[in-house]
């Protein structure tokens, strides 16, 4: 397929595909799916080999969020039955992190519900970061605390944070449909604050909320423009008790096409399969490793994932290897304290001239005889009842 050959060539040169090319990936048929995976896999292997980076979530403060994000089980007024607790103490958070690190994770993601941290919250998280770093040599720490105020990113960086996560989630055009209590611009501002402070910017999306292909392409192009070093791709977990509880729009094939599109647009960036992979990819999870070079180990913030041991077995069985603490995740040109690939004009200077003729856009295959999408799998949505905030051993 000319489209895929063109996209592979562009991915190896770090050249941005056109919007039409990105849309064409999402429009490919199930019949062509393995060809799409194979093509995006070439780009993934070129920049990241067969390494899989493991990340581990620690939910520092769960529930009781004043924001109204439609997708979130922790939103204001949600009756989802999730765990609700206030801040973990530094030693408690470090103990939770140690479980994930023992399972093979090299990055710990410290997350707290809420609009954004107070200065006292930043002090609290800074103490937690220092404790985790003192007790676990070589660990990376990413903070995810919501919208940042001036100076807070610098303080987190000073405490030893390596990265900051704040997802754009969806396109600017449709952001107001999922959240009213803050704006898309607020989220962009926080990612830029993290970058300016020297933190590696981690920002991604949520698919399956009823968005269009155009929305997906828009948000991924925006993430590339923001120069995020890592892009988590979440697949909506439709929690009962949230406004999006009835949004069961994803199939395993759709998820793979989304991941492939992200890889083509962000060829040299850490693409992470995040929440909802077990729910929507199901038995096709190993194929997704040919597209993404990073996953979360074990459970998520408020829902359970598959067993950590099963994650490790899946990686090994698929012919991949867990990235170790002495291996650097990003390609050399993207290293440097959150600077990414566009410090000055480095990204443009390294790109070969775009002399390839535009690829012929793929047309959606007729769907008259396509199998019906599976119904909602509510049986696979399990509220987390172990790990942080409980007395039960974590899944790691």
PDB file of C-alpha atoms in Angstrom, residues 173-329:
ATOM      1  CA  UNK A 173     -12.852  21.950  19.071  1.00  0.00           C
ATOM      2  CA  UNK A 174     -14.650  19.391  21.237  1.00  0.00           C
ATOM      3  CA  UNK A 175     -12.985  19.982  24.605  1.00  0.00           C
ATOM      4  CA  UNK A 176     -15.899  22.001  25.905  1.00  0.00           C
ATOM      5  CA  UNK A 177     -18.181  19.002  25.332  1.00  0.00           C
ATOM      6  CA  UNK A 178     -16.408  16.928  27.991  1.00  0.00           C
ATOM      7  CA  UNK A 179     -15.384  19.540  30.557  1.00  0.00           C
ATOM      8  CA  UNK A 180     -16.825  22.887  31.621  1.00  0.00           C
ATOM      9  CA  UNK A 181     -14.776  23.723  34.708  1.00  0.00           C
ATOM     10  CA  UNK A 182     -11.516  24.389  32.848  1.00  0.00           C
ATOM     11  CA  UNK A 183     -10.430  24.866  29.243  1.00  0.00           C
ATOM     12  CA  UNK A 184      -8.232  23.240  26.640  1.00  0.00           C
ATOM     13  CA  UNK A 185      -6.012  26.322  26.829  1.00  0.00           C
ATOM     14  CA  UNK A 186      -5.548  25.727  30.566  1.00  0.00           C
ATOM     15  CA  UNK A 187      -4.184  22.262  29.801  1.00  0.00           C
ATOM     16  CA  UNK A 188      -1.848  23.518  27.088  1.00  0.00           C
ATOM     17  CA  UNK A 189      -0.541  26.150  29.500  1.00  0.00           C
ATOM     18  CA  UNK A 190       0.350  23.511  32.106  1.00  0.00           C
ATOM     19  CA  UNK A 191       2.241  21.382  29.559  1.00  0.00           C
ATOM     20  CA  UNK A 192       4.176  24.477  28.514  1.00  0.00           C
ATOM     21  CA  UNK A 193       4.960  25.318  32.152  1.00  0.00           C
ATOM     22  CA  UNK A 194       6.388  21.815  32.632  1.00  0.00           C
ATOM     23  CA  UNK A 195       8.545  22.164  29.525  1.00  0.00           C
ATOM     24  CA  UNK A 196       9.813  25.583  30.569  1.00  0.00           C
ATOM     25  CA  UNK A 197      10.864  24.196  33.958  1.00  0.00           C
ATOM     26  CA  UNK A 198      12.987  21.499  32.337  1.00  0.00           C
ATOM     27  CA  UNK A 199      10.582  18.660  33.053  1.00  0.00           C
ATOM     28  CA  UNK A 200       9.934  16.059  30.401  1.00  0.00           C
ATOM     29  CA  UNK A 201       6.405  16.730  29.188  1.00  0.00           C
ATOM     30  CA  UNK A 202       4.024  13.777  29.223  1.00  0.00           C
ATOM     31  CA  UNK A 203       0.674  14.484  27.570  1.00  0.00           C
ATOM     32  CA  UNK A 204      -1.796  12.247  25.806  1.00  0.00           C
ATOM     33  CA  UNK A 205      -5.368  11.574  24.830  1.00  0.00           C
ATOM     34  CA  UNK A 206      -8.484   9.562  25.584  1.00  0.00           C
ATOM     35  CA  UNK A 207     -10.178   7.776  22.699  1.00  0.00           C
ATOM     36  CA  UNK A 208     -13.659   6.298  22.692  1.00  0.00           C
ATOM     37  CA  UNK A 209     -15.556   9.333  23.993  1.00  0.00           C
ATOM     38  CA  UNK A 210     -17.602   9.723  20.822  1.00  0.00           C
ATOM     39  CA  UNK A 211     -14.986  11.800  19.033  1.00  0.00           C
ATOM     40  CA  UNK A 212     -14.498  11.814  15.258  1.00  0.00           C
ATOM     41  CA  UNK A 213     -11.413  10.743  13.366  1.00  0.00           C
ATOM     42  CA  UNK A 214     -10.716  14.428  12.799  1.00  0.00           C
ATOM     43  CA  UNK A 215     -10.745  15.040  16.557  1.00  0.00           C
ATOM     44  CA  UNK A 216      -8.226  12.249  17.111  1.00  0.00           C
ATOM     45  CA  UNK A 217      -5.892  13.576  14.437  1.00  0.00           C
ATOM     46  CA  UNK A 218      -6.225  17.130  15.766  1.00  0.00           C
ATOM     47  CA  UNK A 219      -5.227  16.212  19.305  1.00  0.00           C
ATOM     48  CA  UNK A 220      -2.276  14.054  18.194  1.00  0.00           C
ATOM     49  CA  UNK A 221      -1.002  16.815  15.905  1.00  0.00           C
ATOM     50  CA  UNK A 222      -1.352  19.240  18.837  1.00  0.00           C
ATOM     51  CA  UNK A 223       0.691  16.906  21.042  1.00  0.00           C
ATOM     52  CA  UNK A 224       3.447  16.762  18.459  1.00  0.00           C
ATOM     53  CA  UNK A 225       3.417  20.563  18.203  1.00  0.00           C
ATOM     54  CA  UNK A 226       3.711  20.793  22.006  1.00  0.00           C
ATOM     55  CA  UNK A 227       6.716  18.467  21.742  1.00  0.00           C
ATOM     56  CA  UNK A 228       5.582  16.023  24.410  1.00  0.00           C
ATOM     57  CA  UNK A 229       8.263  13.424  25.111  1.00  0.00           C
ATOM     58  CA  UNK A 230       5.698  10.763  25.971  1.00  0.00           C
ATOM     59  CA  UNK A 231       2.119  10.336  24.769  1.00  0.00           C
ATOM     60  CA  UNK A 232      -0.191   8.085  26.819  1.00  0.00           C
ATOM     61  CA  UNK A 233      -3.050   6.729  24.715  1.00  0.00           C
ATOM     62  CA  UNK A 234      -6.030   6.008  26.957  1.00  0.00           C
ATOM     63  CA  UNK A 235      -9.078   4.036  25.875  1.00  0.00           C
ATOM     64  CA  UNK A 236     -12.176   5.221  27.704  1.00  0.00           C
ATOM     65  CA  UNK A 237     -13.223   3.119  30.674  1.00  0.00           C
ATOM     66  CA  UNK A 238     -16.994   3.790  30.756  1.00  0.00           C
ATOM     67  CA  UNK A 239     -17.565   3.839  34.497  1.00  0.00           C
ATOM     68  CA  UNK A 240     -21.150   3.520  35.636  1.00  0.00           C
ATOM     69  CA  UNK A 241     -22.032   6.782  37.355  1.00  0.00           C
ATOM     70  CA  UNK A 242     -20.263   9.013  34.797  1.00  0.00           C
ATOM     71  CA  UNK A 243     -21.880  10.839  31.849  1.00  0.00           C
ATOM     72  CA  UNK A 244     -19.958   8.640  29.391  1.00  0.00           C
ATOM     73  CA  UNK A 245     -21.008   5.315  30.928  1.00  0.00           C
ATOM     74  CA  UNK A 246     -22.850   4.309  27.738  1.00  0.00           C
ATOM     75  CA  UNK A 247     -20.003   5.172  25.344  1.00  0.00           C
ATOM     76  CA  UNK A 248     -18.816   1.755  24.173  1.00  0.00           C
ATOM     77  CA  UNK A 249     -17.431   2.799  20.790  1.00  0.00           C
ATOM     78  CA  UNK A 250     -14.130   0.931  20.569  1.00  0.00           C
ATOM     79  CA  UNK A 251     -13.116  -2.403  19.080  1.00  0.00           C
ATOM     80  CA  UNK A 252      -9.662  -3.987  19.339  1.00  0.00           C
ATOM     81  CA  UNK A 253      -9.103  -3.183  15.662  1.00  0.00           C
ATOM     82  CA  UNK A 254     -10.038   0.463  16.162  1.00  0.00           C
ATOM     83  CA  UNK A 255      -7.621   0.712  19.076  1.00  0.00           C
ATOM     84  CA  UNK A 256      -4.766  -0.662  16.981  1.00  0.00           C
ATOM     85  CA  UNK A 257      -5.466   1.820  14.193  1.00  0.00           C
ATOM     86  CA  UNK A 258      -5.418   4.678  16.702  1.00  0.00           C
ATOM     87  CA  UNK A 259      -2.079   3.528  18.123  1.00  0.00           C
ATOM     88  CA  UNK A 260      -0.637   3.176  14.620  1.00  0.00           C
ATOM     89  CA  UNK A 261      -1.735   6.702  13.715  1.00  0.00           C
ATOM     90  CA  UNK A 262      -0.119   8.055  16.883  1.00  0.00           C
ATOM     91  CA  UNK A 263       3.113   6.230  16.074  1.00  0.00           C
ATOM     92  CA  UNK A 264       3.250   7.641  12.545  1.00  0.00           C
ATOM     93  CA  UNK A 265       2.623  11.195  13.782  1.00  0.00           C
ATOM     94  CA  UNK A 266       4.971  10.808  16.783  1.00  0.00           C
ATOM     95  CA  UNK A 267       7.606   8.382  15.490  1.00  0.00           C
ATOM     96  CA  UNK A 268      10.412   9.084  17.986  1.00  0.00           C
ATOM     97  CA  UNK A 269       8.224   9.772  21.021  1.00  0.00           C
ATOM     98  CA  UNK A 270       7.427   7.368  23.854  1.00  0.00           C
ATOM     99  CA  UNK A 271       3.939   6.103  22.972  1.00  0.00           C
ATOM    100  CA  UNK A 272       2.326   4.514  26.013  1.00  0.00           C
ATOM    101  CA  UNK A 273      -0.687   2.223  26.080  1.00  0.00           C
ATOM    102  CA  UNK A 274      -2.544   3.532  29.098  1.00  0.00           C
ATOM    103  CA  UNK A 275      -5.939   3.024  30.735  1.00  0.00           C
ATOM    104  CA  UNK A 276      -8.457   0.682  29.135  1.00  0.00           C
ATOM    105  CA  UNK A 277      -6.099  -1.553  27.171  1.00  0.00           C
ATOM    106  CA  UNK A 278      -7.345  -4.740  28.820  1.00  0.00           C
ATOM    107  CA  UNK A 279     -10.922  -3.601  28.356  1.00  0.00           C
ATOM    108  CA  UNK A 280     -10.774  -2.738  24.652  1.00  0.00           C
ATOM    109  CA  UNK A 281      -7.706  -4.435  23.132  1.00  0.00           C
ATOM    110  CA  UNK A 282      -8.336  -7.650  25.056  1.00  0.00           C
ATOM    111  CA  UNK A 283      -6.598 -10.582  23.330  1.00  0.00           C
ATOM    112  CA  UNK A 284      -4.962  -8.238  20.781  1.00  0.00           C
ATOM    113  CA  UNK A 285      -2.838  -6.519  23.439  1.00  0.00           C
ATOM    114  CA  UNK A 286       0.382  -8.200  22.218  1.00  0.00           C
ATOM    115  CA  UNK A 287      -0.111  -6.697  18.745  1.00  0.00           C
ATOM    116  CA  UNK A 288      -0.224  -3.250  20.340  1.00  0.00           C
ATOM    117  CA  UNK A 289       3.349  -3.730  21.580  1.00  0.00           C
ATOM    118  CA  UNK A 290       4.451  -3.483  17.945  1.00  0.00           C
ATOM    119  CA  UNK A 291       3.100   0.085  17.971  1.00  0.00           C
ATOM    120  CA  UNK A 292       3.719   1.410  21.479  1.00  0.00           C
ATOM    121  CA  UNK A 293       6.977   1.146  23.414  1.00  0.00           C
ATOM    122  CA  UNK A 294       5.545   1.763  26.876  1.00  0.00           C
ATOM    123  CA  UNK A 295       2.727   0.471  29.100  1.00  0.00           C
ATOM    124  CA  UNK A 296       1.454   0.762  32.646  1.00  0.00           C
ATOM    125  CA  UNK A 297       2.174  -2.232  34.842  1.00  0.00           C
ATOM    126  CA  UNK A 298      -0.659  -3.591  36.965  1.00  0.00           C
ATOM    127  CA  UNK A 299      -3.582  -1.437  38.097  1.00  0.00           C
ATOM    128  CA  UNK A 300      -4.690   2.076  37.165  1.00  0.00           C
ATOM    129  CA  UNK A 301      -5.896   4.958  39.332  1.00  0.00           C
ATOM    130  CA  UNK A 302      -9.372   3.708  40.206  1.00  0.00           C
ATOM    131  CA  UNK A 303      -9.727   0.499  38.156  1.00  0.00           C
ATOM    132  CA  UNK A 304      -7.883  -2.804  38.110  1.00  0.00           C
ATOM    133  CA  UNK A 305      -5.669  -3.935  35.272  1.00  0.00           C
ATOM    134  CA  UNK A 306      -4.522  -7.420  34.431  1.00  0.00           C
ATOM    135  CA  UNK A 307      -2.053  -9.069  36.776  1.00  0.00           C
ATOM    136  CA  UNK A 308       1.444  -7.619  36.677  1.00  0.00           C
ATOM    137  CA  UNK A 309       2.821 -11.116  36.086  1.00  0.00           C
ATOM    138  CA  UNK A 310       0.559 -11.455  33.040  1.00  0.00           C
ATOM    139  CA  UNK A 311       1.920  -8.153  31.677  1.00  0.00           C
ATOM    140  CA  UNK A 312       5.480  -9.462  31.939  1.00  0.00           C
ATOM    141  CA  UNK A 313       4.566 -12.782  30.340  1.00  0.00           C
ATOM    142  CA  UNK A 314       2.794 -10.999  27.496  1.00  0.00           C
ATOM    143  CA  UNK A 315       5.865  -8.869  26.779  1.00  0.00           C
ATOM    144  CA  UNK A 316       8.174 -11.888  26.744  1.00  0.00           C
ATOM    145  CA  UNK A 317       5.815 -14.067  24.699  1.00  0.00           C
ATOM    146  CA  UNK A 318       5.477 -11.320  22.072  1.00  0.00           C
ATOM    147  CA  UNK A 319       9.264 -11.222  21.652  1.00  0.00           C
ATOM    148  CA  UNK A 320       9.898  -7.955  23.477  1.00  0.00           C
ATOM    149  CA  UNK A 321      12.039  -7.140  26.499  1.00  0.00           C
ATOM    150  CA  UNK A 322      11.495  -4.930  29.532  1.00  0.00           C
ATOM    151  CA  UNK A 323      13.527  -1.738  29.421  1.00  0.00           C
ATOM    152  CA  UNK A 324      15.990  -1.524  32.303  1.00  0.00           C
ATOM    153  CA  UNK A 325      17.030   1.454  34.415  1.00  0.00           C
ATOM    154  CA  UNK A 326      20.384   1.682  32.642  1.00  0.00           C
ATOM    155  CA  UNK A 327      18.717   2.020  29.238  1.00  0.00           C
ATOM    156  CA  UNK A 328      17.631   5.472  28.052  1.00  0.00           C
ATOM    157  CA  UNK A 329      14.110   5.505  26.689  1.00  0.00           C
TER     158      UNK A 329
END
